[in-house]
XYZ file of C-alpha atoms in Angstrom:
428
model
C 18.347 104.361 41.663
C 18.835 107.693 39.848
C 15.967 109.764 41.090
C 15.017 113.396 39.898
C 15.902 115.436 43.071
C 16.873 119.117 43.130
C 18.895 119.407 46.093
C 17.439 117.398 49.019
C 14.450 114.743 49.682
C 14.070 112.388 52.654
C 11.984 109.255 52.714
C 11.377 106.898 55.612
C 8.873 104.962 58.072
C 6.480 106.560 58.642
C 3.703 107.328 61.915
C -0.515 106.964 61.664
C -0.066 110.475 60.805
C -1.424 110.914 57.486
C 0.717 113.321 56.267
C 0.473 115.833 53.062
C 2.278 115.502 50.414
C 3.635 119.045 50.839
C 7.253 120.846 52.252
C 7.053 121.595 56.013
C 8.331 124.477 57.948
C 10.456 124.298 60.652
C 11.550 120.510 60.668
C 14.494 120.557 59.000
C 18.440 120.448 61.025
C 20.544 124.299 61.023
C 22.376 123.795 57.993
C 26.149 123.325 58.916
C 29.130 122.564 56.539
C 31.646 120.133 58.672
C 35.320 121.648 57.819
C 37.243 118.452 57.359
C 34.701 117.026 54.810
C 34.193 119.375 52.542
C 34.734 117.813 49.084
C 34.769 119.028 45.938
C 33.554 118.484 42.286
C 35.541 118.570 38.922
C 33.246 119.411 36.364
C 34.654 118.172 32.273
C 32.832 119.280 29.293
C 33.154 115.924 26.668
C 34.552 116.299 23.808
C 34.260 115.110 20.125
C 37.036 111.684 19.444
C 38.472 110.446 16.699
C 35.899 108.068 14.765
C 36.924 104.193 14.479
C 35.332 102.034 11.074
C 32.591 100.690 13.545
C 32.153 104.013 14.734
C 31.103 105.263 11.218
C 28.766 102.667 11.259
C 26.972 103.523 14.276
C 26.611 107.065 12.084
C 27.786 109.246 15.320
C 31.175 110.253 16.225
C 31.966 109.320 19.925
C 32.250 111.272 22.407
C 34.929 112.028 25.504
C 38.040 112.695 26.501
C 41.891 111.919 26.110
C 44.111 110.301 29.453
C 44.478 113.145 31.018
C 45.379 113.962 34.250
C 43.416 115.713 36.805
C 43.011 117.053 40.776
C 41.731 113.755 42.726
C 38.567 112.536 43.487
C 37.170 109.307 43.806
C 33.593 109.070 41.581
C 32.649 109.660 38.608
C 29.251 109.608 35.950
C 28.244 111.847 33.390
C 25.642 114.985 33.296
C 24.078 116.103 30.681
C 21.029 118.894 30.545
C 18.361 117.427 29.297
C 16.387 115.413 32.178
C 14.085 113.655 30.313
C 17.221 112.452 27.220
C 18.276 108.568 27.762
C 22.223 108.012 26.626
C 21.518 104.896 24.166
C 24.966 103.597 24.401
C 27.551 103.161 26.303
C 30.001 104.398 28.477
C 34.137 103.736 29.173
C 36.252 104.929 31.870
C 40.000 104.378 32.835
C 41.118 105.735 35.726
C 44.556 106.180 37.494
C 45.135 105.647 40.699
C 47.121 107.763 43.315
C 48.331 104.868 45.615
C 50.445 103.386 42.447
C 50.111 105.783 39.456
C 48.617 102.750 37.307
C 45.684 103.180 34.928
C 42.989 100.442 35.236
C 41.876 98.765 32.515
C 38.369 100.449 30.506
C 35.161 99.830 33.255
C 31.810 100.380 32.129
C 29.346 103.624 33.870
C 25.806 102.121 33.805
C 23.693 104.495 31.943
C 20.234 104.510 33.579
C 18.762 107.754 33.994
C 14.955 107.606 33.817
C 14.329 105.073 35.911
C 15.433 107.252 38.655
C 13.445 109.651 40.154
C 11.169 111.793 41.675
C 7.619 111.080 40.642
C 6.197 113.638 37.790
C 4.463 115.999 38.476
C 6.432 116.506 41.989
C 7.846 120.019 42.895
C 11.435 117.457 43.048
C 11.187 116.639 39.578
C 10.028 119.986 37.999
C 12.439 121.941 39.524
C 14.324 123.063 36.486
C 17.666 121.607 38.305
C 17.104 118.131 37.124
C 20.099 116.689 34.627
C 20.173 114.190 33.193
C 22.492 111.310 34.182
C 24.218 107.865 34.866
C 25.047 106.281 37.279
C 27.629 106.651 39.726
C 30.729 104.511 39.750
C 33.320 104.629 42.467
C 36.862 104.049 41.809
C 38.845 104.887 44.372
C 41.429 107.569 44.533
C 42.729 108.691 41.541
C 44.070 111.388 39.639
C 43.856 110.013 35.552
C 41.333 110.073 33.670
C 40.041 108.647 30.314
C 36.747 108.855 28.264
C 34.260 107.561 25.755
C 31.145 107.715 25.290
C 29.876 105.222 21.721
C 26.236 105.291 20.146
C 24.332 102.008 20.745
C 24.417 99.439 17.412
C 21.731 100.433 15.561
C 20.393 103.252 17.656
C 18.120 106.069 16.200
C 18.681 107.864 19.573
C 21.570 110.517 19.279
C 24.400 111.262 22.016
C 22.978 113.498 24.789
C 23.759 116.823 24.314
C 26.164 118.552 26.787
C 27.530 115.818 28.699
C 30.392 116.788 31.404
C 32.301 114.467 34.007
C 31.537 114.697 36.783
C 34.614 113.844 39.313
C 33.734 113.964 42.432
C 36.268 114.164 45.805
C 34.244 112.502 48.680
C 36.585 115.028 51.563
C 37.804 112.995 54.419
C 36.237 110.825 56.475
C 34.596 113.352 60.047
C 35.875 111.759 63.132
C 34.720 108.387 64.301
C 33.481 108.163 60.664
C 34.888 105.330 58.031
C 34.514 102.885 60.605
C 31.935 100.310 58.969
C 35.162 97.370 58.329
C 34.244 96.318 62.019
C 30.626 95.347 61.353
C 27.472 95.982 62.933
C 28.292 96.860 67.332
C 26.914 94.485 69.519
C 23.184 94.646 70.745
C 21.894 95.816 73.594
C 21.218 99.819 73.680
C 18.020 101.462 74.372
C 16.880 104.448 74.710
C 16.449 107.472 72.611
C 19.746 108.545 70.072
C 20.627 111.733 71.430
C 20.696 114.624 68.644
C 23.579 114.914 66.797
C 24.925 111.156 67.666
C 26.951 109.274 64.876
C 24.768 106.213 64.790
C 20.788 105.146 66.402
C 21.987 101.948 68.373
C 20.276 99.060 67.785
C 17.399 97.743 70.442
C 15.629 94.263 71.315
C 12.182 93.709 69.849
C 10.677 94.627 72.827
C 12.140 97.946 73.216
C 11.707 98.933 69.841
C 7.607 98.156 70.078
C 7.756 100.373 73.129
C 9.706 104.013 71.705
C 7.515 103.224 68.306
C 4.423 103.804 70.051
C 6.062 105.888 72.422
C 6.727 108.070 69.741
C 3.532 107.440 67.837
C 5.397 106.005 64.992
C 3.573 102.616 65.442
C 0.797 101.555 63.696
C -1.079 99.609 65.538
C -3.915 96.837 64.112
C -6.577 96.841 65.717
C -7.194 93.533 63.781
C -3.964 91.692 65.411
C -2.853 90.627 68.852
C 0.328 92.216 68.839
C 2.267 94.433 66.240
C 4.358 92.593 64.481
C 7.480 94.823 64.501
C 11.464 93.325 63.560
C 13.591 94.912 66.642
C 15.259 98.496 64.970
C 19.144 97.758 63.563
C 21.594 99.637 63.959
C 21.760 101.910 62.019
C 24.476 104.693 60.926
C 23.368 108.716 61.149
C 23.626 111.209 58.452
C 26.530 113.157 60.429
C 28.285 109.513 60.975
C 29.020 108.776 57.318
C 29.459 112.807 57.471
C 26.394 114.597 55.141
C 27.183 118.410 54.812
C 24.034 119.443 55.371
C 24.188 122.900 53.093
C 24.257 120.723 50.015
C 20.517 119.595 50.452
C 17.336 121.350 50.165
C 16.395 122.195 54.184
C 12.823 121.280 54.534
C 11.281 117.794 54.371
C 8.504 116.654 52.089
C 7.054 113.379 53.797
C 4.333 110.824 52.514
C 0.750 109.643 54.279
C 2.856 105.789 54.759
C 5.656 103.244 54.366
C 3.494 100.142 52.159
C 6.451 98.668 50.836
C 10.381 98.470 50.648
C 12.276 99.115 47.268
C 15.660 97.446 47.488
C 18.412 98.479 44.866
C 21.997 97.939 44.311
C 24.134 101.045 43.827
C 26.052 100.022 40.442
C 28.444 101.757 41.666
C 31.246 98.996 41.684
C 32.171 96.691 44.032
C 36.105 97.867 44.301
C 35.365 99.283 47.946
C 36.381 98.368 51.689
C 33.150 98.529 53.959
C 35.827 100.905 55.633
C 35.588 103.498 52.248
C 31.796 102.871 52.588
C 30.925 106.569 54.053
C 33.206 107.717 51.779
C 30.862 106.258 48.985
C 27.710 107.961 50.591
C 28.730 110.817 50.358
C 30.426 111.386 47.047
C 26.813 109.370 45.619
C 25.097 112.229 47.696
C 27.508 115.245 46.590
C 26.445 113.705 43.055
C 22.790 113.336 43.256
C 22.995 116.725 44.359
C 25.256 118.431 42.655
C 25.721 117.342 39.520
C 22.301 115.747 38.593
C 20.307 118.982 40.695
C 18.027 115.945 43.208
C 17.344 117.413 46.601
C 19.005 114.970 48.603
C 20.467 111.656 48.257
C 17.651 109.509 46.391
C 17.532 106.293 48.736
C 15.874 106.361 52.456
C 18.872 103.948 53.556
C 21.865 102.598 52.005
C 23.638 99.080 53.420
C 27.606 97.872 53.054
C 28.697 95.195 52.323
C 29.385 94.261 55.963
C 25.608 94.822 56.146
C 26.073 98.289 58.529
C 22.840 100.153 57.684
C 23.650 104.005 56.863
C 20.632 107.203 57.330
C 20.028 108.039 53.544
C 17.783 110.942 52.700
C 17.102 113.391 55.914
C 13.480 113.545 57.603
C 13.598 110.725 60.313
C 14.650 107.193 59.792
C 11.360 106.388 61.537
C 9.525 108.802 59.446
C 7.891 108.480 55.472
C 10.008 110.403 53.854
C 9.496 110.949 50.039
C 12.428 109.668 48.464
C 13.791 109.582 44.693
C 14.377 105.762 43.913
C 11.637 104.103 42.244
C 9.614 106.739 39.182
C 6.660 106.047 39.392
C 6.738 104.112 43.021
C 7.982 106.642 45.474
C 4.651 107.695 47.170
C 4.088 105.453 50.117
C 7.812 103.495 49.715
C 11.049 103.697 51.231
C 14.119 102.901 48.882
C 17.185 100.871 50.130
C 20.360 100.931 48.282
C 23.073 97.780 48.993
C 26.058 99.758 47.702
C 28.279 97.419 45.065
C 26.443 96.098 41.345
C 24.917 92.908 41.608
C 24.515 91.684 38.164
C 26.477 88.840 37.985
C 28.311 89.063 41.506
C 26.427 87.660 44.782
C 25.666 89.681 47.379
C 27.275 89.051 50.614
C 25.127 87.536 53.578
C 26.471 90.380 55.670
C 24.583 92.874 53.311
C 21.120 90.257 52.835
C 20.869 89.822 56.522
C 20.830 93.729 57.010
C 18.160 94.098 54.022
C 15.926 92.151 55.878
C 16.194 93.330 59.076
C 15.864 96.902 58.164
C 12.694 95.687 56.613
C 11.364 93.687 59.790
C 11.394 97.309 61.100
C 10.399 99.575 58.727
C 7.695 98.273 57.217
C 6.566 96.640 60.927
C 5.929 100.009 62.059
C 3.037 100.495 59.398
C 1.991 96.915 60.392
C 3.002 95.477 56.807
C 4.141 92.106 56.775
C 7.282 91.486 54.506
C 6.007 88.283 52.953
C 2.981 89.922 51.631
C 1.227 91.710 48.207
C 0.721 95.263 48.639
C -1.476 98.031 45.841
C 0.495 100.989 44.992
C -0.867 103.237 42.548
C 1.809 104.427 39.913
C 2.759 107.828 39.596
C 3.711 107.552 36.122
C 6.415 105.202 34.815
C 7.659 103.943 31.728
C 6.582 100.142 32.355
C 2.498 101.480 34.473
C 0.683 104.752 33.130
C 0.151 106.975 36.520
C -2.813 105.885 38.134
C -2.290 102.361 37.248
C -2.852 100.062 40.509
C -0.481 97.638 40.980
C -0.282 94.436 42.651
C 3.491 94.440 44.021
C 5.503 92.642 47.216
C 6.149 95.003 49.934
C 9.843 94.109 49.482
C 10.313 94.276 46.015
C 12.986 94.733 43.716
C 13.252 97.991 41.435
C 12.556 96.283 38.405
C 9.071 95.629 39.772
C 7.856 99.514 39.052
C 10.384 99.877 36.411
C 12.002 98.343 33.197
C 15.906 98.200 34.399
C 18.205 95.822 35.700
C 18.706 97.018 38.765
C 19.094 95.897 41.509
C 20.580 93.500 39.901
C 19.593 89.413 39.133
C 21.611 88.309 41.748
C 20.561 90.661 44.644
C 17.148 90.458 42.800
C 17.223 86.655 42.930
C 17.825 86.888 47.244
C 14.686 89.205 47.364
C 12.848 85.718 48.155
C 15.414 84.775 51.186
C 14.874 88.626 52.580
C 10.624 88.299 52.572
C 10.798 85.573 54.119
C 13.901 86.285 56.928
C 11.891 89.449 57.049
C 8.702 88.396 58.642
C 10.690 85.585 61.014
C 12.532 88.858 62.432
C 8.872 90.437 63.420
C 7.706 87.356 64.262
C 5.197 85.939 61.723
């Protein structure tokens, strides 16, 4: 789920406004740096390691880092300078837990690069600050690391030059953050969320329709007898998960509407608790911006295993913020990342339900039936040429727009259930 970002961006649902793909000025919140959630990044250059007989068959010396002590961190990933270079090989890491001093077994890091990216030709993708990168991997509080990177068997592509290991410390949770293990709060709240609030409360369906209409965020279909929009779910705001707004770029980029939702898995692994979800998101945010060179967090929304929904890219959850989650199809779409890796593990039912509720609301703002088809124009990707018109499910998986495993086979297999439930939540 990676996107060529430069420092910060946002995607969200749009109103009926046909906003151009240009930066808006004066829209960004005043930057602030929360002193209690500073976070930090250690950047360690890789070096050549001793070759084994199998390495010599591959024809390239492995790179990595021998086992060593480091300052505490909780998430890691690899970056390199050439954003267009792919890492055709394997990345394995093991880490030492702060709590026990024990070393983990070897874990693989997902080596995707170009499948998550800003659309070609955008200011974000051509900023000159974007780097190639692997998926980030959440390992929990650790103070030791070992890395080895090997070229794939039979590969004729050399490993990228200038690879560095990025070790991210998310910092401490801000007050009232980190309570996601309790699950979504009970509903019934109405009204607008105060500026600076930790969460956007859920609304019932009638209040959702009334608020969306009053704010201009609801697209009214003249042919429909009534709007089909799901009740707005509870959403933890960026302040709620502790975003340091000084990291991202200060302006927002909007697209004209939201026709589709692309579902992703974060590929950060499943070894997190819901109480740690804000820390996972802060780590991803710092990795996307400071390490990968993106504008902001790539996804518009994140969902944890307990079904808590989090605001992703800044710019307004009900607005059509342009993200960098699905190369070639970020325009007129929103990106939802389920925290975890779901290639061989089943996504929790709470997360599946949360995605259905979120898409019922988000797509409903734009009059989109989650069970329907939409036509999107490719901005250029490895799967579809630029300008190609593609029929997509309104709730699609990342792999529908790009050749990738994302959102993992097990989560992808739940998309039919999500579409049906989402349409039901809309009253269809």
